[in-house]
Amino acid sequence: MIPPIANRFVAGESPATALDHVRTINDRDVGAIVNLLGEHYDERSTVRADATEYRTLVEDMARSNLEGCISVKPSQLGLDLGEDIFREELEAIVATAAENDAFVWIDMEDHTTTDATLDAYEELAREYPRSPPESGSGVGVCVQANLKRTREDLERLADIPGKVRFVKGAYDEPADIAYTRGERVDQALEALLTYAFEHFEGGIAVGSHDPAILEHAQTLYDEHGTEFEIQMLMGVREDAQYEFAESYDVYQYVPYGGRWKFYFYRRVMERRENLRFALRAVLGR
Ligand code: FAD
C-alpha cells in the first residue's frame, strides 16, 4: 500500500488506482500520460511483465473512454539487455496502442541511451505516424535541453511524423557533453523551443513547471501558431495545470506501480517545499 503522503505524486500501486486518477483529472479537462514506474531491468521476465501491463492499460483506457496515453522508459523495456529486446517490446506496445487509438511516449534516460532511443522513435513514428488530434495514435519522444547534442538532433526530428517533448533533463551528465548550470539549461531549452515552433508542423510538447519556459512557449505559439501541449507531473503545480487547461492542451504525467519509492524520493528531494510537505505529513502537523 502506498502511504497517503506519496499519493500526491504517485497514483497508487495498481492500474485501477491509476485509471481512477485519470478519470478525476479528465473531469477537469486535463489528459493523462500514464507511466508504470520501473527502470533498468536486468531480467527478461520483468521486462515482459511491464510490457504486458502497458498493453492491457491502453486497452483499458480506450474501453473506458479516458483521455490518456502512456509513457515508457527504454531501460524498462529491456534496453540494458539489448537494443533488439527494447525494439521488440516497444513495437508490440505501439502496435496495440495504434489499434486502440492511443499514443505512446518514450521517456529519455541518460546520454548513453540517446541514440538507441531516437533510432527506435524514428523507425516507429514513420511506421505509426501521428494521426490527427481527433484520433490519438502515434509515437513521441523526449529530448533534453541539458545535452549539447540536442540542437543537432532536432534537425533530424523535425521531419519525423511524431511528437517531441522538450524538457530540461533530469540526469547528471558529464560537463563535456552537457550544460550543467541551470541558467544555461534554461537558455538552451528556450532556444530549442524557438527552433521547434519555427520548424515543426505541430507535435510539440513542453514538459516543464517553469513559468518562464511556459510563457516563452505561449509567446511562440502566439507568433507562429504551431500546435503544442503542456505537460506537467502529478502533484506539481496542479492549480496551474487546471488553469492552463482552459486555453491549451494539458497533460499530466501520472506515475503508478509498486516501484514508487525511488520516484517519490526524487520528487521530495528536488524542492524544499516538497520536503517540508513530506516532513509535515510524517510528523502529523
Ligand atoms: P525547474 O528547473 O525544476 O523549476 C523551475 C521553476 O519552476 C521553479 O523555480 C519554480 O518557479 C517552478 N516550479 C518547479 N517546481 C515547482 C513546484 N513544485 N511548485 C511550484 N513551482 C515550481 N526528464 C528527462 O530527463 N527525461 C524525461 O523523459 C522526462 N520526462 C518528463 C515529463 C514531464 C511531463 C515533465 C514535467 C518532466 C519530465 N522530465 C524528464 C524532467 C525534466 O527534465 C526536469 O527535470 C523537471 O521537469 C524539472 O524541471 P522544470 O522545467 O519543471 O523546472
mmCIF file of C-alpha atoms and ligand atoms in Angstrom:
data_model
loop_
_atom_site.group_PDB
_atom_site.id
_atom_site.type_symbol
_atom_site.label_atom_id
_atom_site.label_comp_id
_atom_site.label_asym_id
_atom_site.label_seq_id
_atom_site.Cartn_x
_atom_site.Cartn_y
_atom_site.Cartn_z
ATOM 1 C CA MET A 1 0.000 0.000 0.000
ATOM 2 C CA ILE A 2 1.234 3.480 -0.837
ATOM 3 C CA PRO A 3 1.190 5.757 2.223
ATOM 4 C CA PRO A 4 -1.107 8.787 1.792
ATOM 5 C CA ILE A 5 1.967 11.044 1.818
ATOM 6 C CA ALA A 6 3.172 9.556 -1.508
ATOM 7 C CA ASN A 7 -0.265 9.771 -3.105
ATOM 8 C CA ARG A 8 0.354 13.362 -4.035
ATOM 9 C CA PHE A 9 2.938 12.260 -6.629
ATOM 10 C CA VAL A 10 2.037 8.626 -7.351
ATOM 11 C CA ALA A 11 -1.420 7.331 -8.351
ATOM 12 C CA GLY A 12 -1.377 4.142 -6.300
ATOM 13 C CA GLU A 13 0.127 0.753 -6.992
ATOM 14 C CA SER A 14 -2.423 -0.785 -9.354
ATOM 15 C CA PRO A 15 -3.648 0.109 -12.852
ATOM 16 C CA ALA A 16 -7.132 0.560 -11.356
ATOM 17 C CA THR A 17 -5.967 3.329 -8.989
ATOM 18 C CA ALA A 18 -4.094 4.998 -11.855
ATOM 19 C CA LEU A 19 -7.213 4.951 -14.042
ATOM 20 C CA ASP A 20 -9.292 6.404 -11.172
ATOM 21 C CA HIS A 21 -6.865 9.319 -11.060
ATOM 22 C CA VAL A 22 -7.026 9.701 -14.853
ATOM 23 C CA ARG A 23 -10.815 9.944 -14.602
ATOM 24 C CA THR A 24 -10.521 12.674 -11.940
ATOM 25 C CA ILE A 25 -8.191 14.879 -13.971
ATOM 26 C CA ASN A 26 -10.110 14.224 -17.208
ATOM 27 C CA ASP A 27 -13.130 15.749 -15.471
ATOM 28 C CA ARG A 28 -11.097 18.960 -15.290
ATOM 29 C CA ASP A 29 -10.005 18.805 -18.949
ATOM 30 C CA VAL A 30 -6.510 17.533 -18.234
ATOM 31 C CA GLY A 31 -5.333 14.447 -20.148
ATOM 32 C CA ALA A 32 -3.075 11.799 -18.651
ATOM 33 C CA ILE A 33 0.272 10.314 -19.585
ATOM 34 C CA VAL A 34 0.363 7.143 -17.529
ATOM 35 C CA ASN A 35 3.720 5.672 -16.539
ATOM 36 C CA LEU A 36 4.225 2.351 -14.821
ATOM 37 C CA LEU A 37 7.224 3.006 -12.576
ATOM 38 C CA GLY A 38 10.248 0.847 -13.330
ATOM 39 C CA GLU A 39 13.673 1.151 -14.932
ATOM 40 C CA HIS A 40 16.956 -0.651 -15.575
ATOM 41 C CA TYR A 41 15.598 -4.161 -15.600
ATOM 42 C CA ASP A 42 18.085 -6.971 -15.978
ATOM 43 C CA GLU A 43 15.553 -9.808 -16.197
ATOM 44 C CA ARG A 44 13.664 -10.580 -19.401
ATOM 45 C CA SER A 45 10.631 -11.697 -17.391
ATOM 46 C CA THR A 46 10.341 -8.311 -15.629
ATOM 47 C CA VAL A 47 10.524 -6.520 -18.977
ATOM 48 C CA ARG A 48 7.848 -8.800 -20.386
ATOM 49 C CA ALA A 49 5.568 -8.261 -17.371
ATOM 50 C CA ASP A 50 5.695 -4.447 -17.647
ATOM 51 C CA ALA A 51 5.239 -4.538 -21.419
ATOM 52 C CA THR A 52 2.169 -6.735 -20.976
ATOM 53 C CA GLU A 53 0.785 -4.369 -18.330
ATOM 54 C CA TYR A 54 1.222 -1.396 -20.692
ATOM 55 C CA ARG A 55 -0.671 -3.199 -23.471
ATOM 56 C CA THR A 56 -3.528 -4.014 -21.112
ATOM 57 C CA LEU A 57 -3.506 -0.426 -19.850
ATOM 58 C CA VAL A 58 -4.017 1.140 -23.300
ATOM 59 C CA GLU A 59 -6.854 -1.299 -23.976
ATOM 60 C CA ASP A 60 -8.486 -0.476 -20.620
ATOM 61 C CA MET A 61 -8.121 3.269 -21.168
ATOM 62 C CA ALA A 62 -9.672 3.004 -24.625
ATOM 63 C CA ARG A 63 -12.517 0.830 -23.324
ATOM 64 C CA SER A 64 -13.229 3.358 -20.536
ATOM 65 C CA ASN A 65 -13.129 6.309 -22.955
ATOM 66 C CA LEU A 66 -10.430 8.018 -20.922
ATOM 67 C CA GLU A 67 -8.278 10.828 -22.355
ATOM 68 C CA GLY A 68 -4.883 9.308 -21.805
ATOM 69 C CA CYS A 69 -1.745 7.878 -23.292
ATOM 70 C CA ILE A 70 1.300 6.112 -21.863
ATOM 71 C CA SER A 71 4.973 6.904 -21.399
ATOM 72 C CA VAL A 72 7.560 4.128 -21.249
ATOM 73 C CA LYS A 73 11.234 4.036 -20.305
ATOM 74 C CA PRO A 74 13.705 2.301 -22.657
ATOM 75 C CA SER A 75 15.511 0.545 -19.793
ATOM 76 C CA GLN A 76 12.136 -0.669 -18.508
ATOM 77 C CA LEU A 77 11.588 -2.325 -21.884
ATOM 78 C CA GLY A 78 14.915 -4.114 -21.815
ATOM 79 C CA LEU A 79 17.441 -1.684 -23.319
ATOM 80 C CA ASP A 80 20.052 -2.787 -20.749
ATOM 81 C CA LEU A 81 19.570 -6.351 -22.021
ATOM 82 C CA GLY A 82 19.869 -5.398 -25.697
ATOM 83 C CA GLU A 83 18.560 -2.942 -28.273
ATOM 84 C CA ASP A 84 16.734 -5.751 -30.098
ATOM 85 C CA ILE A 85 14.726 -6.613 -26.965
ATOM 86 C CA PHE A 86 13.820 -2.958 -26.395
ATOM 87 C CA ARG A 87 12.699 -2.568 -30.035
ATOM 88 C CA GLU A 88 10.643 -5.758 -29.961
ATOM 89 C CA GLU A 89 8.770 -4.831 -26.758
ATOM 90 C CA LEU A 90 8.255 -1.205 -27.778
ATOM 91 C CA GLU A 91 6.908 -2.125 -31.190
ATOM 92 C CA ALA A 92 4.390 -4.554 -29.662
ATOM 93 C CA ILE A 93 3.169 -1.818 -27.300
ATOM 94 C CA VAL A 94 2.921 0.780 -30.089
ATOM 95 C CA ALA A 95 1.011 -1.682 -32.304
ATOM 96 C CA THR A 96 -1.532 -2.389 -29.532
ATOM 97 C CA ALA A 97 -1.793 1.327 -28.816
ATOM 98 C CA ALA A 98 -2.425 2.074 -32.513
ATOM 99 C CA GLU A 99 -5.265 -0.468 -32.562
ATOM 100 C CA ASN A 100 -6.772 1.463 -29.641
ATOM 101 C CA ASP A 101 -6.105 4.988 -30.986
ATOM 102 C CA ALA A 102 -3.662 5.545 -28.140
ATOM 103 C CA PHE A 103 -0.422 7.492 -28.128
ATOM 104 C CA VAL A 104 2.910 6.189 -26.795
ATOM 105 C CA TRP A 105 5.599 8.488 -25.401
ATOM 106 C CA ILE A 106 9.177 7.300 -24.957
ATOM 107 C CA ASP A 107 10.911 8.889 -21.966
ATOM 108 C CA MET A 108 14.568 9.814 -22.432
ATOM 109 C CA GLU A 109 17.081 8.390 -19.955
ATOM 110 C CA ASP A 110 20.786 9.234 -19.575
ATOM 111 C CA HIS A 111 23.021 10.107 -22.556
ATOM 112 C CA THR A 112 24.223 6.527 -23.107
ATOM 113 C CA THR A 113 20.695 5.695 -24.309
ATOM 114 C CA THR A 114 20.032 8.701 -26.568
ATOM 115 C CA ASP A 115 20.979 7.127 -29.915
ATOM 116 C CA ALA A 116 19.110 3.883 -29.299
ATOM 117 C CA THR A 117 16.041 5.815 -28.131
ATOM 118 C CA LEU A 118 15.974 8.241 -31.064
ATOM 119 C CA ASP A 119 16.551 5.414 -33.585
ATOM 120 C CA ALA A 120 13.646 3.401 -32.160
ATOM 121 C CA TYR A 121 11.452 6.511 -32.135
ATOM 122 C CA GLU A 122 12.247 7.367 -35.759
ATOM 123 C CA GLU A 123 11.506 3.884 -37.036
ATOM 124 C CA LEU A 124 8.227 3.560 -35.137
ATOM 125 C CA ALA A 125 6.992 7.103 -35.769
ATOM 126 C CA ARG A 126 7.445 6.525 -39.509
ATOM 127 C CA GLU A 127 5.573 3.219 -39.264
ATOM 128 C CA TYR A 128 2.839 4.626 -36.978
ATOM 129 C CA PRO A 129 2.636 8.323 -37.912
ATOM 130 C CA ARG A 130 0.945 10.813 -35.604
ATOM 131 C CA SER A 131 -2.710 10.911 -36.521
ATOM 132 C CA PRO A 132 -4.962 13.967 -36.453
ATOM 133 C CA PRO A 133 -5.876 15.150 -32.942
ATOM 134 C CA GLU A 134 -9.366 13.620 -33.031
ATOM 135 C CA SER A 135 -7.810 10.155 -33.164
ATOM 136 C CA GLY A 136 -4.811 9.910 -30.899
ATOM 137 C CA SER A 137 -2.344 7.294 -32.024
ATOM 138 C CA GLY A 138 1.331 7.788 -32.782
ATOM 139 C CA VAL A 139 4.667 7.914 -31.032
ATOM 140 C CA GLY A 140 6.566 10.673 -29.249
ATOM 141 C CA VAL A 141 9.998 11.030 -27.728
ATOM 142 C CA CYS A 142 11.519 13.256 -25.085
ATOM 143 C CA VAL A 143 14.611 15.415 -25.716
ATOM 144 C CA GLN A 144 16.744 17.066 -23.047
ATOM 145 C CA ALA A 145 17.949 20.672 -23.214
ATOM 146 C CA ASN A 146 20.946 19.957 -20.976
ATOM 147 C CA LEU A 147 22.532 17.757 -23.658
ATOM 148 C CA LYS A 148 24.601 19.803 -26.118
ATOM 149 C CA ARG A 149 23.762 17.394 -28.956
ATOM 150 C CA THR A 150 20.022 18.091 -28.800
ATOM 151 C CA ARG A 151 20.074 21.140 -31.093
ATOM 152 C CA GLU A 152 21.515 18.962 -33.870
ATOM 153 C CA ASP A 153 19.115 16.103 -33.091
ATOM 154 C CA LEU A 154 16.212 18.485 -33.681
ATOM 155 C CA GLU A 155 17.103 18.860 -37.359
ATOM 156 C CA ARG A 156 16.571 15.119 -37.748
ATOM 157 C CA LEU A 157 13.426 15.121 -35.580
ATOM 158 C CA ALA A 158 11.691 17.995 -37.422
ATOM 159 C CA ASP A 159 10.701 15.734 -40.353
ATOM 160 C CA ILE A 160 9.542 12.730 -38.353
ATOM 161 C CA PRO A 161 5.747 12.415 -38.088
ATOM 162 C CA GLY A 162 5.595 12.020 -34.311
ATOM 163 C CA LYS A 163 5.701 14.331 -31.295
ATOM 164 C CA VAL A 164 8.634 15.683 -29.303
ATOM 165 C CA ARG A 165 8.544 16.517 -25.587
ATOM 166 C CA PHE A 166 11.054 19.199 -24.589
ATOM 167 C CA VAL A 167 12.437 19.079 -21.038
ATOM 168 C CA LYS A 168 15.419 20.462 -19.136
ATOM 169 C CA GLY A 169 16.839 16.974 -18.451
ATOM 170 C CA ALA A 170 16.733 15.016 -15.212
ATOM 171 C CA TYR A 171 20.101 13.219 -15.320
ATOM 172 C CA ASP A 172 23.507 14.428 -14.098
ATOM 173 C CA GLU A 173 25.621 14.341 -17.228
ATOM 174 C CA PRO A 174 29.363 14.938 -17.829
ATOM 175 C CA ALA A 175 30.306 18.590 -18.441
ATOM 176 C CA ASP A 176 31.900 17.870 -21.845
ATOM 177 C CA ILE A 177 28.571 16.795 -23.338
ATOM 178 C CA ALA A 178 26.065 18.705 -21.214
ATOM 179 C CA TYR A 179 25.282 22.131 -19.825
ATOM 180 C CA THR A 180 25.496 21.864 -16.083
ATOM 181 C CA ARG A 181 24.445 25.357 -14.955
ATOM 182 C CA GLY A 182 20.680 25.766 -14.531
ATOM 183 C CA GLU A 183 20.624 29.129 -16.252
ATOM 184 C CA ARG A 184 22.442 27.738 -19.300
ATOM 185 C CA VAL A 185 20.000 24.826 -19.491
ATOM 186 C CA ASP A 186 17.058 27.271 -19.363
ATOM 187 C CA GLN A 187 18.591 29.260 -22.245
ATOM 188 C CA ALA A 188 19.126 26.060 -24.229
ATOM 189 C CA LEU A 189 15.516 24.979 -23.682
ATOM 190 C CA GLU A 190 14.203 28.356 -24.842
ATOM 191 C CA ALA A 191 16.369 28.173 -27.978
ATOM 192 C CA LEU A 192 15.205 24.616 -28.740
ATOM 193 C CA LEU A 193 11.584 25.649 -28.377
ATOM 194 C CA THR A 194 12.119 28.632 -30.669
ATOM 195 C CA TYR A 195 13.581 26.291 -33.298
ATOM 196 C CA ALA A 196 10.715 23.818 -32.887
ATOM 197 C CA PHE A 197 7.923 26.399 -33.132
ATOM 198 C CA GLU A 198 9.612 27.748 -36.291
ATOM 199 C CA HIS A 199 10.360 24.403 -37.987
ATOM 200 C CA PHE A 200 7.974 21.724 -36.682
ATOM 201 C CA GLU A 201 4.490 21.109 -38.018
ATOM 202 C CA GLY A 202 2.880 20.708 -34.601
ATOM 203 C CA GLY A 203 3.650 17.833 -32.279
ATOM 204 C CA ILE A 204 5.466 19.968 -29.707
ATOM 205 C CA ALA A 205 5.115 19.173 -26.005
ATOM 206 C CA VAL A 206 6.634 21.349 -23.299
ATOM 207 C CA GLY A 207 7.399 19.265 -20.201
ATOM 208 C CA SER A 208 8.099 21.892 -17.566
ATOM 209 C CA HIS A 209 6.729 23.614 -14.460
ATOM 210 C CA ASP A 210 8.874 26.677 -15.015
ATOM 211 C CA PRO A 211 6.691 29.784 -15.512
ATOM 212 C CA ALA A 212 9.359 31.475 -17.690
ATOM 213 C CA ILE A 213 9.615 28.474 -20.022
ATOM 214 C CA LEU A 214 5.844 28.137 -20.276
ATOM 215 C CA GLU A 215 5.486 31.845 -21.010
ATOM 216 C CA HIS A 216 8.122 31.540 -23.731
ATOM 217 C CA ALA A 217 6.137 28.684 -25.317
ATOM 218 C CA GLN A 218 2.908 30.683 -25.183
ATOM 219 C CA THR A 219 4.615 33.660 -26.870
ATOM 220 C CA LEU A 220 5.978 31.376 -29.603
ATOM 221 C CA TYR A 221 2.514 29.907 -30.093
ATOM 222 C CA ASP A 222 1.005 33.373 -30.474
ATOM 223 C CA GLU A 223 3.719 34.213 -33.014
ATOM 224 C CA HIS A 224 3.769 31.009 -35.105
ATOM 225 C CA GLY A 225 0.507 29.198 -34.312
ATOM 226 C CA THR A 226 2.298 25.812 -34.162
ATOM 227 C CA GLU A 227 0.169 23.351 -32.161
ATOM 228 C CA PHE A 228 1.652 22.429 -28.794
ATOM 229 C CA GLU A 229 0.722 20.876 -25.481
ATOM 230 C CA ILE A 230 1.828 21.470 -21.918
ATOM 231 C CA GLN A 231 2.912 18.505 -19.787
ATOM 232 C CA MET A 232 3.440 18.559 -16.032
ATOM 233 C CA LEU A 233 3.886 15.987 -13.301
ATOM 234 C CA MET A 234 1.162 14.751 -10.964
ATOM 235 C CA GLY A 235 1.372 16.689 -7.700
ATOM 236 C CA VAL A 236 3.336 19.622 -9.114
ATOM 237 C CA ARG A 237 1.609 22.977 -9.767
ATOM 238 C CA GLU A 238 -1.742 21.233 -10.254
ATOM 239 C CA ASP A 239 -3.685 24.501 -9.944
ATOM 240 C CA ALA A 240 -1.661 25.878 -12.845
ATOM 241 C CA GLN A 241 -2.425 22.718 -14.841
ATOM 242 C CA TYR A 242 -6.179 23.252 -14.471
ATOM 243 C CA GLU A 243 -5.828 26.938 -15.296
ATOM 244 C CA PHE A 244 -3.748 26.243 -18.450
ATOM 245 C CA ALA A 245 -6.314 23.622 -19.484
ATOM 246 C CA GLU A 246 -8.810 26.421 -20.074
ATOM 247 C CA SER A 247 -6.703 27.652 -23.013
ATOM 248 C CA TYR A 248 -4.287 24.867 -24.020
ATOM 249 C CA ASP A 249 -3.990 21.092 -24.262
ATOM 250 C CA VAL A 250 -2.597 19.983 -20.918
ATOM 251 C CA TYR A 251 -1.399 16.506 -19.982
ATOM 252 C CA GLN A 252 -0.424 15.319 -16.544
ATOM 253 C CA TYR A 253 2.284 12.655 -16.180
ATOM 254 C CA VAL A 254 0.734 10.070 -13.869
ATOM 255 C CA PRO A 255 3.160 7.520 -12.393
ATOM 256 C CA TYR A 256 1.898 4.430 -10.597
ATOM 257 C CA GLY A 257 3.078 0.996 -9.532
ATOM 258 C CA GLY A 258 4.790 -0.970 -6.798
ATOM 259 C CA ARG A 259 8.221 0.576 -7.518
ATOM 260 C CA TRP A 260 7.196 4.045 -6.307
ATOM 261 C CA LYS A 261 9.745 4.683 -3.545
ATOM 262 C CA PHE A 262 12.656 5.952 -5.660
ATOM 263 C CA TYR A 263 10.378 8.232 -7.713
ATOM 264 C CA PHE A 264 8.756 9.648 -4.587
ATOM 265 C CA TYR A 265 12.182 10.245 -3.028
ATOM 266 C CA ARG A 266 13.283 12.188 -6.158
ATOM 267 C CA ARG A 267 10.183 14.436 -6.038
ATOM 268 C CA VAL A 268 10.635 15.126 -2.334
ATOM 269 C CA MET A 269 14.336 15.916 -2.614
ATOM 270 C CA GLU A 270 14.149 18.196 -5.659
ATOM 271 C CA ARG A 271 12.361 21.018 -3.859
ATOM 272 C CA ARG A 272 12.462 22.327 -0.304
ATOM 273 C CA GLU A 273 8.652 22.814 -0.220
ATOM 274 C CA ASN A 274 8.143 19.146 -1.128
ATOM 275 C CA LEU A 275 10.495 18.063 1.632
ATOM 276 C CA ARG A 276 8.599 20.250 4.112
ATOM 277 C CA PHE A 277 5.306 18.785 2.871
ATOM 278 C CA ALA A 278 6.649 15.241 3.391
ATOM 279 C CA LEU A 279 8.005 16.040 6.853
ATOM 280 C CA ARG A 280 4.731 17.669 7.912
ATOM 281 C CA ALA A 281 2.834 14.559 6.795
ATOM 282 C CA VAL A 282 5.219 12.247 8.659
ATOM 283 C CA LEU A 283 5.110 14.373 11.830
ATOM 284 C CA GLY A 284 1.341 14.810 11.565
ATOM 285 C CA ARG A 285 1.458 18.634 11.533
HETATM 286 P P1 FAD B 1 12.680 23.511 -12.521
HETATM 287 O O1 FAD B 1 14.021 23.972 -13.015
HETATM 288 O O2 FAD B 1 12.616 22.310 -11.643
HETATM 289 O O3 FAD B 1 11.944 24.687 -11.796
HETATM 290 C C1 FAD B 1 11.909 25.972 -12.393
HETATM 291 C C2 FAD B 1 10.830 26.794 -11.763
HETATM 292 O O4 FAD B 1 9.557 26.159 -11.942
HETATM 293 C C3 FAD B 1 10.967 26.977 -10.277
HETATM 294 O O5 FAD B 1 11.888 27.987 -9.950
HETATM 295 C C4 FAD B 1 9.534 27.331 -9.901
HETATM 296 O O6 FAD B 1 9.240 28.658 -10.252
HETATM 297 C C5 FAD B 1 8.728 26.416 -10.812
HETATM 298 N N1 FAD B 1 8.436 25.152 -10.110
HETATM 299 C C6 FAD B 1 9.046 23.971 -10.276
HETATM 300 N N2 FAD B 1 8.520 23.035 -9.453
HETATM 301 C C7 FAD B 1 7.560 23.660 -8.746
HETATM 302 C C8 FAD B 1 6.652 23.268 -7.719
HETATM 303 N N3 FAD B 1 6.643 22.022 -7.225
HETATM 304 N N4 FAD B 1 5.791 24.173 -7.233
HETATM 305 C C9 FAD B 1 5.800 25.436 -7.680
HETATM 306 N N5 FAD B 1 6.644 25.877 -8.642
HETATM 307 C C10 FAD B 1 7.503 25.014 -9.169
HETATM 308 N N6 FAD B 1 13.440 14.408 -17.795
HETATM 309 C C11 FAD B 1 14.187 13.537 -18.517
HETATM 310 O O7 FAD B 1 15.419 13.570 -18.446
HETATM 311 N N7 FAD B 1 13.583 12.611 -19.345
HETATM 312 C C12 FAD B 1 12.232 12.558 -19.494
HETATM 313 O O8 FAD B 1 11.736 11.714 -20.238
HETATM 314 C C13 FAD B 1 11.438 13.479 -18.764
HETATM 315 N N8 FAD B 1 10.087 13.500 -18.889
HETATM 316 C C14 FAD B 1 9.362 14.450 -18.244
HETATM 317 C C15 FAD B 1 7.973 14.517 -18.458
HETATM 318 C C16 FAD B 1 7.238 15.545 -17.880
HETATM 319 C C17 FAD B 1 5.757 15.610 -18.126
HETATM 320 C C18 FAD B 1 7.876 16.517 -17.053
HETATM 321 C C19 FAD B 1 7.108 17.635 -16.427
HETATM 322 C C20 FAD B 1 9.224 16.424 -16.821
HETATM 323 C C21 FAD B 1 9.985 15.405 -17.388
HETATM 324 N N9 FAD B 1 11.353 15.303 -17.173
HETATM 325 C C22 FAD B 1 12.095 14.401 -17.904
HETATM 326 C C23 FAD B 1 12.003 16.078 -16.069
HETATM 327 C C24 FAD B 1 12.648 17.351 -16.555
HETATM 328 O O9 FAD B 1 13.812 17.063 -17.290
HETATM 329 C C25 FAD B 1 13.038 18.255 -15.366
HETATM 330 O O10 FAD B 1 13.989 17.587 -14.588
HETATM 331 C C26 FAD B 1 11.875 18.623 -14.457
HETATM 332 O O11 FAD B 1 10.713 18.877 -15.173
HETATM 333 C C27 FAD B 1 12.222 19.892 -13.639
HETATM 334 O O12 FAD B 1 12.392 21.000 -14.497
HETATM 335 P P2 FAD B 1 11.295 22.161 -14.689
HETATM 336 O O13 FAD B 1 11.361 22.581 -16.134
HETATM 337 O O14 FAD B 1 9.979 21.664 -14.276
HETATM 338 O O15 FAD B 1 11.759 23.369 -13.826
#
